Each structure stands twice: as structure tokens, then as C-alpha cells.
CSV table of C-alpha atoms in Angstrom, one decimal:
chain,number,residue,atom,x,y,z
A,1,UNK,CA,1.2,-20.3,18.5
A,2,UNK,CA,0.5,-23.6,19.4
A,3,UNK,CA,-1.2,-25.7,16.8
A,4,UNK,CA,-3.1,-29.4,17.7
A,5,UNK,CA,-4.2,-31.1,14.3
A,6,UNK,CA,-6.9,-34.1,14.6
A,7,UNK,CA,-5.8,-35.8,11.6
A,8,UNK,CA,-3.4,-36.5,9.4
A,9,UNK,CA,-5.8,-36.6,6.4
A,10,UNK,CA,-5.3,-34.3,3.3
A,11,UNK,CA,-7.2,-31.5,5.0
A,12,UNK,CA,-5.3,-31.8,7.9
A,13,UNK,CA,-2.0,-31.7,6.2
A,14,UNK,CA,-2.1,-29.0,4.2
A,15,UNK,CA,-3.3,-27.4,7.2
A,16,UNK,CA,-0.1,-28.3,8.5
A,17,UNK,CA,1.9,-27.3,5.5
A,18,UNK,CA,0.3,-23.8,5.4
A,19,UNK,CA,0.3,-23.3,9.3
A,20,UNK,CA,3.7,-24.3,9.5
A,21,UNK,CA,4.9,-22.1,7.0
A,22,UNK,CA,3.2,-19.0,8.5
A,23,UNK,CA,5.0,-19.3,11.8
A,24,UNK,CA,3.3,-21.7,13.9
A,25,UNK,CA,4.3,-25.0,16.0
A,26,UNK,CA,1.9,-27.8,15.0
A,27,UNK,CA,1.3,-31.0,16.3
A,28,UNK,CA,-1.1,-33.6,14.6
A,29,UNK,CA,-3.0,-36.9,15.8
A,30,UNK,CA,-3.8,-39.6,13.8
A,31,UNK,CA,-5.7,-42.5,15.0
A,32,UNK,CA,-4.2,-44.9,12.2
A,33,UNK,CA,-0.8,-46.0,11.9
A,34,UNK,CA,-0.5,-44.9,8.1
A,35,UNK,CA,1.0,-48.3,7.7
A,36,UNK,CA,-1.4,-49.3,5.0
A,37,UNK,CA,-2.7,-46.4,3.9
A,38,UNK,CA,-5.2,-47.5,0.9
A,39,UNK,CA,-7.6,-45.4,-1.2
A,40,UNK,CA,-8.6,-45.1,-4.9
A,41,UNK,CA,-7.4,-42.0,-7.7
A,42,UNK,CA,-8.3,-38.4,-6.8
A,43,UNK,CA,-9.0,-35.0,-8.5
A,44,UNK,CA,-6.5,-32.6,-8.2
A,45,UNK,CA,-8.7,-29.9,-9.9
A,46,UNK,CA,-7.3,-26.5,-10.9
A,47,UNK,CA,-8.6,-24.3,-8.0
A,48,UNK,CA,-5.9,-26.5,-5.9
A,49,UNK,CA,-3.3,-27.0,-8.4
A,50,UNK,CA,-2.5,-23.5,-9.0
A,51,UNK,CA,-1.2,-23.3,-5.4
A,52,UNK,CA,0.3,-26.9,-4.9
A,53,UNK,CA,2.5,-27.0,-7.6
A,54,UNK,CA,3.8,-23.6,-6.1
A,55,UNK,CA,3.6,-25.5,-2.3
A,56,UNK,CA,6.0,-28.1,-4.0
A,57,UNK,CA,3.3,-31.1,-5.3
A,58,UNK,CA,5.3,-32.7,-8.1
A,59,UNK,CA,3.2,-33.7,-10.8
A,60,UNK,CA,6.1,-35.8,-12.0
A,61,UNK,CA,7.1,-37.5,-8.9
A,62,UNK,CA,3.3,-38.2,-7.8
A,63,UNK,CA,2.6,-39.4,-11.4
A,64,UNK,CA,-0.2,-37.2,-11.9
A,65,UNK,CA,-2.4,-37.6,-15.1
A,66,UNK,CA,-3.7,-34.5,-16.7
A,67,UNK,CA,-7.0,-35.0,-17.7
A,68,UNK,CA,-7.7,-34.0,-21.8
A,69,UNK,CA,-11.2,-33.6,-21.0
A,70,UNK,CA,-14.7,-35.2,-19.3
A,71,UNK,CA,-16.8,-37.8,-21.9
A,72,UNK,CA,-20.3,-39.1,-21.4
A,73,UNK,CA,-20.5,-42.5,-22.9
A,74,UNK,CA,-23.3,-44.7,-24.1
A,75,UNK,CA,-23.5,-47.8,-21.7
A,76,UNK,CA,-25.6,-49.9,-24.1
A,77,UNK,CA,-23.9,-48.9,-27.5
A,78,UNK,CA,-20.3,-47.1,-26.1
A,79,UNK,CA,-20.9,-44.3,-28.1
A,80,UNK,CA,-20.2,-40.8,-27.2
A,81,UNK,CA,-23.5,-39.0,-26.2
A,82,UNK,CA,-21.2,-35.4,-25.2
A,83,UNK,CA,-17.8,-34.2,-24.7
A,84,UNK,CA,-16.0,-31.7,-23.2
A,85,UNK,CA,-12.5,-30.9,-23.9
A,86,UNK,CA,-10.0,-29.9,-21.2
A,87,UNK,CA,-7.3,-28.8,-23.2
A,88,UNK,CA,-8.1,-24.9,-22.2
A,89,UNK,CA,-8.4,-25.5,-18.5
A,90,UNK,CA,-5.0,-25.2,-17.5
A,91,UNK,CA,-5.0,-21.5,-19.8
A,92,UNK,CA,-8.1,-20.7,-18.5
A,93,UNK,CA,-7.6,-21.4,-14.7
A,94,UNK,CA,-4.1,-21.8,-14.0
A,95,UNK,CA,-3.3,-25.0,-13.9
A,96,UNK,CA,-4.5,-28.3,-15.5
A,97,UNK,CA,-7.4,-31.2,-13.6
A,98,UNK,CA,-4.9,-33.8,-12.4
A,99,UNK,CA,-5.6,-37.1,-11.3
A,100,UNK,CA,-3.5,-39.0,-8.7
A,101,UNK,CA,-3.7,-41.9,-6.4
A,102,UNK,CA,-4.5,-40.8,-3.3
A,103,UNK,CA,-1.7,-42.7,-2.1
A,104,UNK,CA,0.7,-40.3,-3.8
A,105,UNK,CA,-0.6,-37.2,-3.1
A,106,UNK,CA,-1.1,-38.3,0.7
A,107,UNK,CA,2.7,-38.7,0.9
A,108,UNK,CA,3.4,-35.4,-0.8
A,109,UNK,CA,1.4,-33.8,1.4
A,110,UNK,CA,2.9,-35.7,4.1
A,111,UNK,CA,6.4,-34.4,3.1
A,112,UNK,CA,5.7,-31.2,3.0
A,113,UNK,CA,4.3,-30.8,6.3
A,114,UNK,CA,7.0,-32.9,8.1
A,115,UNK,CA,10.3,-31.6,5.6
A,116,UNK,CA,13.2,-30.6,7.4
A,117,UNK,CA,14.4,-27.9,5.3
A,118,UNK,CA,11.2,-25.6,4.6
A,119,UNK,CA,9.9,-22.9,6.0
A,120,UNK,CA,8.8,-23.2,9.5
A,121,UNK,CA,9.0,-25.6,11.7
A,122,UNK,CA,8.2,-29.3,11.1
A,123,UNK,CA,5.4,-30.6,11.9
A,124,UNK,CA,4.8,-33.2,14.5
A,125,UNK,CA,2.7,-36.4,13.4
A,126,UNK,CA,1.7,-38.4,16.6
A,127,UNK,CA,0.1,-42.0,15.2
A,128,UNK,CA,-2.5,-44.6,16.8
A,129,UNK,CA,-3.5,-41.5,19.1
A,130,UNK,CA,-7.4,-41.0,17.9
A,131,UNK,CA,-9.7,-38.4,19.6
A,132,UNK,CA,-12.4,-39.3,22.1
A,133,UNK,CA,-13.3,-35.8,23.5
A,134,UNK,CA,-12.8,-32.0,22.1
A,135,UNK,CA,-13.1,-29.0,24.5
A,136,UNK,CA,-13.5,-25.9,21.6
A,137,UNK,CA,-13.1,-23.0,24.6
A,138,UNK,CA,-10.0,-24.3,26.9
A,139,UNK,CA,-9.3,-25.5,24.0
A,140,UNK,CA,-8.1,-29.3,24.4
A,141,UNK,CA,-8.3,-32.5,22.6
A,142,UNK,CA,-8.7,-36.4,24.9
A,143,UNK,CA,-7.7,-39.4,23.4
A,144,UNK,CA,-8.7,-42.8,23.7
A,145,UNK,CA,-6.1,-43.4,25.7
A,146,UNK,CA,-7.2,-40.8,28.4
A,147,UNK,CA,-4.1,-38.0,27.6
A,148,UNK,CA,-5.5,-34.3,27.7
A,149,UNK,CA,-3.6,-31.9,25.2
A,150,UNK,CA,-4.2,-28.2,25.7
A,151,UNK,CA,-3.2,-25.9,22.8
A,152,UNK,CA,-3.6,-22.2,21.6
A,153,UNK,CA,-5.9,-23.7,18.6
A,154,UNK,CA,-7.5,-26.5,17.7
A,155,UNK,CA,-8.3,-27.6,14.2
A,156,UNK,CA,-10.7,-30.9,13.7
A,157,UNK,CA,-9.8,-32.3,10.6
A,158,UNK,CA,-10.3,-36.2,11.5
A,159,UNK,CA,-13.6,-36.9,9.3
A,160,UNK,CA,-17.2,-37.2,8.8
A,161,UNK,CA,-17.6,-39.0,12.0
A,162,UNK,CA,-15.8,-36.5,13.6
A,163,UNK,CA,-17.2,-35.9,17.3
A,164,UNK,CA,-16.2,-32.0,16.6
A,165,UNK,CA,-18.8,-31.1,14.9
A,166,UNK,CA,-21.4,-31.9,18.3
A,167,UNK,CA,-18.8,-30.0,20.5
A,168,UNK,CA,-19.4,-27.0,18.0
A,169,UNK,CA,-23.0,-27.3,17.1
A,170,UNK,CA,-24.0,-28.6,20.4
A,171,UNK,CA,-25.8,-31.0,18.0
A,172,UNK,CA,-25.1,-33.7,15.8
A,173,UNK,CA,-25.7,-33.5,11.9
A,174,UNK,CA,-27.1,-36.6,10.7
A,175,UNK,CA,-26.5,-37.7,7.3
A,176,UNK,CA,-29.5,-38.8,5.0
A,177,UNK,CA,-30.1,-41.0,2.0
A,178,UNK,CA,-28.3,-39.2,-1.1
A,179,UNK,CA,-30.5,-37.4,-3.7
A,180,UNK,CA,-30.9,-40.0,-6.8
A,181,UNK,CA,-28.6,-42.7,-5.2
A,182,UNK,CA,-27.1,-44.5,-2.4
A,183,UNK,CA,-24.4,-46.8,-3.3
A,184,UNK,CA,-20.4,-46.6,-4.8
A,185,UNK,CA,-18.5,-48.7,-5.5
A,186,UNK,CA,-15.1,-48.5,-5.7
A,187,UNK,CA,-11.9,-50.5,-7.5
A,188,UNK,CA,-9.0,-49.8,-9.7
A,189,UNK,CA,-7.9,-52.4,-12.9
A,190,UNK,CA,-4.1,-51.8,-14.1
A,191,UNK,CA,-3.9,-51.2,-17.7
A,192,UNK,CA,-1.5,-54.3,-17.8
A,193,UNK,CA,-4.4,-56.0,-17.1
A,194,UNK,CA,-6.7,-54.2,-19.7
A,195,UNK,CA,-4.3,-54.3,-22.2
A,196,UNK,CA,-3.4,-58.1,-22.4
A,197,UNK,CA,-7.1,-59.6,-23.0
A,198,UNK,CA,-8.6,-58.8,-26.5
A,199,UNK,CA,-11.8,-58.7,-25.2
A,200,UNK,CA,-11.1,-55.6,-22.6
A,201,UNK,CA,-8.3,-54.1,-24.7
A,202,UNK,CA,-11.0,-51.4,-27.2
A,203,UNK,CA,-10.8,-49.7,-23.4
A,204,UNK,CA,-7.3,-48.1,-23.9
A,205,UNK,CA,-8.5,-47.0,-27.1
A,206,UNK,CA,-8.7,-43.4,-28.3
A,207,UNK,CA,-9.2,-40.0,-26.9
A,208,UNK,CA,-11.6,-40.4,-24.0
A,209,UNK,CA,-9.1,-42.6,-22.2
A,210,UNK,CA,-7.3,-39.7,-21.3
A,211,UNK,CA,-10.2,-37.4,-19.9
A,212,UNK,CA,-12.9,-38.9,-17.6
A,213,UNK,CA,-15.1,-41.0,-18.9
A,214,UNK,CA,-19.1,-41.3,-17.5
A,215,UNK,CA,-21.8,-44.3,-18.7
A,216,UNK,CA,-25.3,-42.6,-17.0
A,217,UNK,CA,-28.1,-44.7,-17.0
A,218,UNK,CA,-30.8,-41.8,-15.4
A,219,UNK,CA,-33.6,-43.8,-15.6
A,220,UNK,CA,-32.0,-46.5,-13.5
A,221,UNK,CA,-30.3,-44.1,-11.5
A,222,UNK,CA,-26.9,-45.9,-11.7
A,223,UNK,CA,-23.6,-44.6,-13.6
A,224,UNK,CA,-20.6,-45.7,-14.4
A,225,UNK,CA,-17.5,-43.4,-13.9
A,226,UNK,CA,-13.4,-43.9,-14.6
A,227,UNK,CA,-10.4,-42.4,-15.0
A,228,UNK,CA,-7.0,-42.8,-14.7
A,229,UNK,CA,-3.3,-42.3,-12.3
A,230,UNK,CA,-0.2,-43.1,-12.1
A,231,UNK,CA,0.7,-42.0,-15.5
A,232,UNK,CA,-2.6,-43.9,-16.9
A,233,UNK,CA,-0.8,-47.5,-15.7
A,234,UNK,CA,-3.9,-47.9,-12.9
A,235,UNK,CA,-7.6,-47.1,-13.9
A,236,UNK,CA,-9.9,-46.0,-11.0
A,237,UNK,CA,-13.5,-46.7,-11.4
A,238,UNK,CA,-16.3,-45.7,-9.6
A,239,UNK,CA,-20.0,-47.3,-9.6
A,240,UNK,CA,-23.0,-45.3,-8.5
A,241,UNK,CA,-26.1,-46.8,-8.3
A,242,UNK,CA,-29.5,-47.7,-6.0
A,243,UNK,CA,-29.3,-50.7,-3.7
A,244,UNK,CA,-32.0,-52.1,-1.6
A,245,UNK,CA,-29.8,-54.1,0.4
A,246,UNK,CA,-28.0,-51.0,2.3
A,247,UNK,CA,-29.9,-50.0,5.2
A,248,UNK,CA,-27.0,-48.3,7.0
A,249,UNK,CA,-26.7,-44.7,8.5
A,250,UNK,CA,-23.4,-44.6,8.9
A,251,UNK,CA,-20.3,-44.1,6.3
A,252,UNK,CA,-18.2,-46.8,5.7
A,253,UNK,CA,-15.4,-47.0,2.9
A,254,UNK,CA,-14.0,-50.2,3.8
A,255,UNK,CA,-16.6,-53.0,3.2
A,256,UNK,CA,-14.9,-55.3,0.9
A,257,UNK,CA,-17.9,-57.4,-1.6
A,258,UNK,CA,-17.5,-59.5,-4.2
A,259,UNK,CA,-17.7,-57.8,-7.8
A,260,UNK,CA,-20.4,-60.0,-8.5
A,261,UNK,CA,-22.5,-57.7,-7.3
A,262,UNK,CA,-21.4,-54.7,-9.1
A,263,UNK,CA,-21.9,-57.0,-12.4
A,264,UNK,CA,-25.4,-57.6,-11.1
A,265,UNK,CA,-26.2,-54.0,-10.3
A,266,UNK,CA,-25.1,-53.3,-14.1
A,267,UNK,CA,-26.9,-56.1,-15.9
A,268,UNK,CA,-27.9,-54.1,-18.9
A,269,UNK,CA,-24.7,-52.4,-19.5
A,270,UNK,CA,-22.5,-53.3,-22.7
A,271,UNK,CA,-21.4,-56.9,-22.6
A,272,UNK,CA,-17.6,-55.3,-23.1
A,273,UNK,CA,-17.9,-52.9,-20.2
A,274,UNK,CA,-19.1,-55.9,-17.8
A,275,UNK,CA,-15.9,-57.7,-18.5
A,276,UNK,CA,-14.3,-54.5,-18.0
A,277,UNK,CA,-15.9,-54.6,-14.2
A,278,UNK,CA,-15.1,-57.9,-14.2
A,279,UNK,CA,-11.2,-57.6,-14.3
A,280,UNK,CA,-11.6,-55.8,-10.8
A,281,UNK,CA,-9.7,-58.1,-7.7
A,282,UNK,CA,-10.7,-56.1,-5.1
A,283,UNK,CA,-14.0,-54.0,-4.7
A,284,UNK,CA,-15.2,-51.6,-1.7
A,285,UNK,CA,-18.6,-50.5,-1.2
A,286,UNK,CA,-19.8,-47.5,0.8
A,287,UNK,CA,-23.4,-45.8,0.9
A,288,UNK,CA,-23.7,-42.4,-0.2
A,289,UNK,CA,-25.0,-40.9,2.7
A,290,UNK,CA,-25.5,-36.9,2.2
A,291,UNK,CA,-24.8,-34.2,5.4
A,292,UNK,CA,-26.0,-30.6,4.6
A,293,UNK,CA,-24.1,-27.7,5.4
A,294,UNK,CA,-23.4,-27.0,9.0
A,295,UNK,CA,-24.5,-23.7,10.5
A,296,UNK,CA,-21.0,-22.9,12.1
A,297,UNK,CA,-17.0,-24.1,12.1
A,298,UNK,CA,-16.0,-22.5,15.0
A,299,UNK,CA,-16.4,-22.4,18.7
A,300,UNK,CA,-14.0,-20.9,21.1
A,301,UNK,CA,-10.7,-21.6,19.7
A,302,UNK,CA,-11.7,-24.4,17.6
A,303,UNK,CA,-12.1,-25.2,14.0
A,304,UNK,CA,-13.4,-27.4,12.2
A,305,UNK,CA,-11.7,-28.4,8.4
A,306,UNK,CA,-12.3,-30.9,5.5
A,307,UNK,CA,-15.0,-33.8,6.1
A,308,UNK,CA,-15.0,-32.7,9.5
A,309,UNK,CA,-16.9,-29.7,8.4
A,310,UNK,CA,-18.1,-30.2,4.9
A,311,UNK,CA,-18.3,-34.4,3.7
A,312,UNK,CA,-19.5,-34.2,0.2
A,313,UNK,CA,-20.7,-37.1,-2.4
A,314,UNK,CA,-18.4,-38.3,-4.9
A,315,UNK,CA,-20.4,-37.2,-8.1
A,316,UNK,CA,-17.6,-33.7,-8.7
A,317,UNK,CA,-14.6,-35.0,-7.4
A,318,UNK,CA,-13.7,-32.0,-4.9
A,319,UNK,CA,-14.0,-33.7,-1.6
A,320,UNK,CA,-10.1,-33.4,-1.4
A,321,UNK,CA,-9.8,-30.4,-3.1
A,322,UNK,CA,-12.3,-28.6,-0.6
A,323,UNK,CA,-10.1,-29.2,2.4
A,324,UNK,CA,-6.6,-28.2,0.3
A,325,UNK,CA,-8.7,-25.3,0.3
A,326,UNK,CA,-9.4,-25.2,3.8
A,327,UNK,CA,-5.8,-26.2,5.2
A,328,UNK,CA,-4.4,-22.9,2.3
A,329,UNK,CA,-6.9,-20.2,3.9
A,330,UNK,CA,-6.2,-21.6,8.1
A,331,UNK,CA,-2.7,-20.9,7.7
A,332,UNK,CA,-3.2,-17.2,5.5
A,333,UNK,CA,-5.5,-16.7,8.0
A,334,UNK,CA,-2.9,-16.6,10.8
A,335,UNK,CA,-0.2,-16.1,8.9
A,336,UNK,CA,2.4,-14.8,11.8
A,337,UNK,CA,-0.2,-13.5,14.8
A,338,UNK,CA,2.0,-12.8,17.5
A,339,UNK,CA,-1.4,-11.7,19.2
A,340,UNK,CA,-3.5,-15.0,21.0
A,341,UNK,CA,-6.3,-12.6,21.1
A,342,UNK,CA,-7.1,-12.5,18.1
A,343,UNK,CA,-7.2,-16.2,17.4
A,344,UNK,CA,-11.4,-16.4,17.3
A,345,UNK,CA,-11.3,-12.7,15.2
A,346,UNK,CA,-9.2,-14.8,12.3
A,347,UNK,CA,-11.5,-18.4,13.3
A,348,UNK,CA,-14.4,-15.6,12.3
A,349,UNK,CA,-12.8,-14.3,8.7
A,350,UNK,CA,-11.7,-18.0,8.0
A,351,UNK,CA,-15.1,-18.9,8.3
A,352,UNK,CA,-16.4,-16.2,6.0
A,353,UNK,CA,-13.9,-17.0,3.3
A,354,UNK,CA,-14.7,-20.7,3.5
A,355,UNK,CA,-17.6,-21.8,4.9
A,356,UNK,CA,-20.4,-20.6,1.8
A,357,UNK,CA,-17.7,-21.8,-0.7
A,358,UNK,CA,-17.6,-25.3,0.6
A,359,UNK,CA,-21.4,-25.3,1.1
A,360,UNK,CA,-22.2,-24.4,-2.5
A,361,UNK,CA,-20.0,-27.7,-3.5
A,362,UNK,CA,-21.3,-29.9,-0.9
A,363,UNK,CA,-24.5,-29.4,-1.9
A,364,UNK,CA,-23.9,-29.7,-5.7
A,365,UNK,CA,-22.2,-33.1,-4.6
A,366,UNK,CA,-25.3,-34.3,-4.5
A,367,UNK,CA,-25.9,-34.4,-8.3
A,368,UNK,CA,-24.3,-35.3,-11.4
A,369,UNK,CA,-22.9,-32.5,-13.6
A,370,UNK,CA,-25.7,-33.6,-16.1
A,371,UNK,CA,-28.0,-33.2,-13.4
A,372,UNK,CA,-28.9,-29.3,-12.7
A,373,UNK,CA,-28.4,-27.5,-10.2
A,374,UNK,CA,-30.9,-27.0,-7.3
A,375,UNK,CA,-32.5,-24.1,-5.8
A,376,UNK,CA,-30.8,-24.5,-2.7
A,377,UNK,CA,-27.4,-23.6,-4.3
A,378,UNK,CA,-28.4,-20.3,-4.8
A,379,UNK,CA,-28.0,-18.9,-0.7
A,380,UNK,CA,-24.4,-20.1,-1.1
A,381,UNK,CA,-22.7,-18.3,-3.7
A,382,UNK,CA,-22.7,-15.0,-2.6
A,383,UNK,CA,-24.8,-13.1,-5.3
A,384,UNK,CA,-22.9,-15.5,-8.2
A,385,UNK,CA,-25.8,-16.7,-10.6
A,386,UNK,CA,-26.3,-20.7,-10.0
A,387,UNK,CA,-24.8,-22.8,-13.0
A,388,UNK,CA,-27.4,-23.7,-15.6
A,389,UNK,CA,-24.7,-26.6,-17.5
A,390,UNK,CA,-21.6,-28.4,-17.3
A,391,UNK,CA,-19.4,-25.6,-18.3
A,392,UNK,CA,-20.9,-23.1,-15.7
A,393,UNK,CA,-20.6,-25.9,-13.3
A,394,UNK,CA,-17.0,-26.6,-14.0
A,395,UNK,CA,-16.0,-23.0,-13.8
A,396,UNK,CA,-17.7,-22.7,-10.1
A,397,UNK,CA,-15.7,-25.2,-9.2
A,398,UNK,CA,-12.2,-24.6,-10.8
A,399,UNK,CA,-12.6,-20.9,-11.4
A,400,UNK,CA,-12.8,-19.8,-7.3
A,401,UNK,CA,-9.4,-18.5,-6.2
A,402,UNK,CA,-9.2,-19.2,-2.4
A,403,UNK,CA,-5.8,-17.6,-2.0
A,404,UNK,CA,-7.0,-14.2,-3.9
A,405,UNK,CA,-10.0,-14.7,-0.9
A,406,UNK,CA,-8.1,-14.9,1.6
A,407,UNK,CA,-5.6,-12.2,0.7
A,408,UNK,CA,-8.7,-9.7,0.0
A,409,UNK,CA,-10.2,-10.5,3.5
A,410,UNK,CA,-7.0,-10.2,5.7
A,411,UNK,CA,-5.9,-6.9,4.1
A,412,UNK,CA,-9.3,-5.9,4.9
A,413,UNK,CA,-8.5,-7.0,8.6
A,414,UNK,CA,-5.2,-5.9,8.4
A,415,UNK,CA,-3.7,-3.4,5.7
A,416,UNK,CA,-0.6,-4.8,6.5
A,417,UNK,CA,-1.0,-8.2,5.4
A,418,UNK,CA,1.3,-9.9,3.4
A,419,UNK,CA,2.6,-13.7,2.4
A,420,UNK,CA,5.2,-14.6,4.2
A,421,UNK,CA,8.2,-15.0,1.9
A,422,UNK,CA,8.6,-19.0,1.4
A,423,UNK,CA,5.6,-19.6,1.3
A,424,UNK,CA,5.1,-20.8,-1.8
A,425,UNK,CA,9.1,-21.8,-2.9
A,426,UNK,CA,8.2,-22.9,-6.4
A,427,UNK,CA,7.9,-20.7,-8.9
A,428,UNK,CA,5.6,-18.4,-7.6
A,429,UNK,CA,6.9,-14.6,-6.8
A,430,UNK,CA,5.5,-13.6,-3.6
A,431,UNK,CA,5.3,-10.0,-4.9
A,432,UNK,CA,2.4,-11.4,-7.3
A,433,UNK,CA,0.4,-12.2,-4.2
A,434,UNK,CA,0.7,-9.9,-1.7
A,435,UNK,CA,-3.0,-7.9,-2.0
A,436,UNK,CA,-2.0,-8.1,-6.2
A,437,UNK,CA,-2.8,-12.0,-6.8
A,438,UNK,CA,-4.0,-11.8,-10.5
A,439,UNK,CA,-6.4,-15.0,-9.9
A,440,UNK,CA,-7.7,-17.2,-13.1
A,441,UNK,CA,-8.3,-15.7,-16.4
A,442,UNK,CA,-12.0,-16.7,-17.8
């Protein structure tokens, strides 16, 4: 089968790397020239992990931090208000919360889509070629430049602003202001730079360093989050907070300000964490915009994956890990169909095995884990009680095994369903996972 990718994203390259290994040709457009990719850290959360370290991520080569646990902090006295420990999660779910730089785990990805020597064949990255037009039934992409490509599938994994989700829908869905806040900033600070003033240096200091660390201030609606990659030589903050002066209805993660204004937003914070912010060089601000769950993924023989079909808020750190999840189940879900006419029969199961999933987080995104839960949640999760804390709210998240999904619903479609062998070519013995995947242990 003939595979067209919009996007050369993280959803669209494990899409690659899971399509390619289950016996299909794919070919992906990128409108950048991944010349200067940027970005901040990312969660690599377990419910990923315990199939990308089997895929071949390298948590030494990509520097990944393993995160000892998640601290809520005091912004006016630095004190701890609540911890919770990590050092069960990788027992627990199979495999530890990483952080990376997105940088990192971009090119991993990258690799194993495009390596020479894996299973399948290579796949085919095409840059500076961005989509202006999708036709779900023929089904074709049209770039800018006016070039038609036809294909036997079509997967839209080229954003929040992808122009996929009308073609689908027949109907665009509009974001709207985010529940408590609208504003994030965004920087990192190297812990050279930490660690050579006295004045910033208490911030390297004991155990919450290694975890993720949150300052809330509810009743200003603004919080303070960081963490740390790279093997903790880079910390990655992020700033959440209300401001007046963002009008805009559209996303946009590259608008460089001056950190002035993040000092100003946090006037009131601990004199110590302000010259914290204040060792940042370079800060990006983007509104939090919230879109709800879509109705729909498919049409015809297109698909929609990651932000294209699910953008979430920043507040739980799965955006990425939502479409890993996505690119793992495409691939299963066609994993080598000989058959064309069954392409929309599989669009249909991948669907069912993804689409309530990603809902329930997207809509969580839209509050704090100290926040609740709301009543919404409850249609998405498939009978599953809605979390009523942290912990319940952590194991949603970590504790759903998309590749024991998967497997369950294609040996439903087909008895004879199994992982191709090479599929996973670390460490994991395809006779676990072939309709016997154990899953997490709770």
C-alpha cells in the first residue's frame, strides 16, 4: 500500500516508523526544511515508553531524564505544599516518565522512519512541500506549489491548523479561550547558567530538581511549571497564566517577547524564583487556545493523526505522547493488508481504538492535575470511572496500553492477526504480543 504522510512531526513519524514496519511504502510532506528545528523539553510518559524503547528510542543517546517524581511548590515561601514520588512508575507501568528535548526525540524518531537497515522500507521525507488542499475520497493531497499526489491512504498529521480536519468534517473546529488561562510561556535556562550565580544556585538543590516541579497560584490563575533534559544540563520552564493583552484566535508558538513580561506577569512570586525567570535569553509566547473533540477522523481513505485530530493544552504533558499513540495503532492497524478494500474497515477500528482515548486527554488538558476533573470526561472513557486526584489522573494517563488495544481489536477483525516479527527489534519478544500482550501491572 501506498502511504502519503502530511508531516513530518512526531505523530507523523511514528506513523511512519510503524507503517513502514508493517509493510507499507510511505512517503511524507513537510512544509519546513527541518533546518532549524527548535522546540522546548517533552514528556516521554510511560504509556509511550514501553513501546519506544522496544521501537529503538535510546534513552542514552537522546539524553533522556527520568523523572523521580511531580512537586507542588510554594511560589511565595518555596516550600513544598505536596509530592508525589515516581520511583514506582516504571514497576508499575512499564517503563519510567522521561523527559527530552524535543529536539532529540524528533531526530530519533526521524531515524527510525528513514533507517536503511530496518524493517520495511524507508521512508521518503519530501521538505518545503506544505499542503494546500486534501481530497479524503480519491484520496490526494495539493501543495502550494500546485503538484497533485494520489495515494492508497492518506494520513493528516501536519497540525492544529491543519485544513484536514474541514475536508473531514465538512466544517471547521474553532478553538476557544482555555478554561482558567490563556497564556504560556515558554524558555529553557542551562544549569551552567543556574549553577554559577549564588543567587539562582538553591535551584539545583535537592530532590524536586529531579521530578517536575509546579508553583500554582489558583487564585491568580497563573503557575509556574519546570523540569529538566538533556541529562538535567538544560531546564525547560513553562509559564501559565491570564493576559489581557492576547486577543488572538489563532495558535502561534513562535512569538518571541521580552522576559520582562513574564517577570511582570509573576510579580508576587518569590524574589529567588524571579531571578530564576530572569536568567531566560530567549522567551516564546503562545495563547492557549482549547479545540474540543472532533466528531470523526476519517473520511474516505483519509485520516487524520496527532494535532491534526486531537491539539491539547499543555497542563499534562501528553500532546506528543497522544500522537506516538496514534502513529503505533495506524501501522497495527494495517499491519500487512494486501486487500485495498478494506482500507476504510481498519480507518473505522483505528478510530474506535483511538479516537475516545485521545478525547478523554484533550479534554483533561484543559486543567491542572490539581484541578478536578470535569463532567465532560465521563462520555470518553468507556465505562472507566473519571479520576477524582492526581494519582487516578496519572494512572489514566500512563496506565492505557494502546498496543494491548489494538491487538484486542484486530484479532477481533481478524483471528489471524499477528505482529509482524521486527517490529519491535529491541528487547521485546514478539511471542509476548501477539493477542498475549501482558499490558501494565497496577
Amino acid at each position: 500500500m501506498d502511504v502519503v504522510i502530511a508531516g513530518a512531526g512526531i505523530s507523523g513519524l511514528a506513523a511512519a516508523i510503524s507503517l513502514r514496519r508493517s509493510g507499507h511504502r510511505v512517503t511524507i510532506y513537510e512544509r519546513s526544511s527541518l533546518n532549524n528545528e527548535i522546540g522546548a523539553a517533552i514528556n516521554i510518559p510511560p504509556n509511550v515508553g514501553r513501546f519506544l524503547l522496544p521501537w529503538g528510542l535510546d534513552p542514552v543517546g537522546c539524553r533522556l531524564v527520568t523523572s523521580q517524581g511531580m512537586y507542588f511548590m510554594s511560589p511565595t515561601n518555596l516550600e513544598e505544599l505536596a509530592g508525589h514520588s515516581f520511583s514506582g512508575v516504571a514497576q508499575a507501568f512499564g517503563a519510567p516518565l522521561y523527559y527530552a528535548h524535543r529536539v532529540d526525540l524528533h531526530e530519533s524518531l526521524k531515524w527510525m522512519a528513514t533507517e536503511p537497515g530496518a524493517l520495511g522500507v524507508p521512508a521518503v521525507i519530501n521538505l518545503k512541500s506544505a499542503v494546500q488542499n486534501y481530497d479524503p475520497d480519491t484520496p490526494s493531497i495539493t501543495l502550494t506549489n500546485g503538484r497533485t499526489i494520489t495515494a492508497d491512504l492518506v494520513i493528516a498529521a501536519d497540525g492544529v491548523h491543519s485544513s484536514a480536519v474541514e475536508a473531514i468534517l465538512g466544517k471547521t473546529n474553532p478553538p476557544s479561550p482555555a478554561k482558567h488561562a490563556n497564556c504560556c510561556y515558554r524558555f529553557l535556562i542551562s544549569r551552567h547558567d543556574l549553577e554559577s550565580d549564588p543567587e539562582t544556585k538553591f535551584f539545583l538543590e535537592g530532590q524536586q530538581p529531579l521530578g517536575c516541579r509546579i508553583w500554582p497560584d489558583n487564585e491568580n490563575q497563573r503557575r509556574l511549571v519546570c523540569y529538566s533534559c538533556r541529562n538535567h544540563e538544560v531546564y525547560n520552564f513553562v509559564a501559565i497564566c491570564c493576559n489581557d493583552k492576547i486577543m488572538t484566535k489563532r495558535e502561534d508558538w513562535q512569538a518571541t517577547v521580552d522576559k520582562s513580561e513574564v517577570l511582570n506577569k509573576y510579580t508576587g512570586y518569590h524574589p529567588s524564583l524571579l531571578a530564576v525567570i530572569n536568567k531566560a535569553t530567549d522567551v516564546k509566547r503562545w495563547p492557549l487556545l482549547y479545540r474540543p473533540p472532533i466528531s470523526t477522523w476519517y473520511k474516505g481513505n483519509m485520516t487524520l493523526a496527532g494535532d491534526a485530530a486531537h491539539p491539547m493544552l499543555p497542563h499534562h504533558g501528553q500532546g506528543g505522547a497522544q500522537g506516538i499513540e496514534d502513529g503505533l495503532a495506524l501501522g497495527l492497524c494495517f499491519n500487512d493488508m494486501k486487500d485495498k478494500t478494506e482500507i476504510r474497515k481498519r480507518l473505522a477500528i483505528y478510530e474506535r481504538i483511538r479516537r475516545n482515548r485521545a478525547a478523554s486527554i484533550q479534554v483533561l488538558s484543559n486543567y491542572g492535575f490539581d484541578e478536578g476533573a470535569p463532567a465532560e470526561l465521563a462520555k470518553f472513557l468507556e465505562g472507566e470511572p473519571s479520576p477524582t486526584s492526581v494519582t487516578e489522573m496519572i494512572k489514566l494517563a500512563y496506565g492505557h496500553d494502546t498496543l494491548q488495544k489494538t491487538i484486542k481489536h484486530m484479532t477481533e477483525y481478524d483471528p489471524a492477526f499477528e505482529v509482524s516479527d521486527g517490529f519491535f527489534p529491541h528487547s521485546v519478544d514478539v511471542g509476548t504480543v501477539n493477542g498475549n500482550y501482558p499490558g501494565p501491572t497496577h
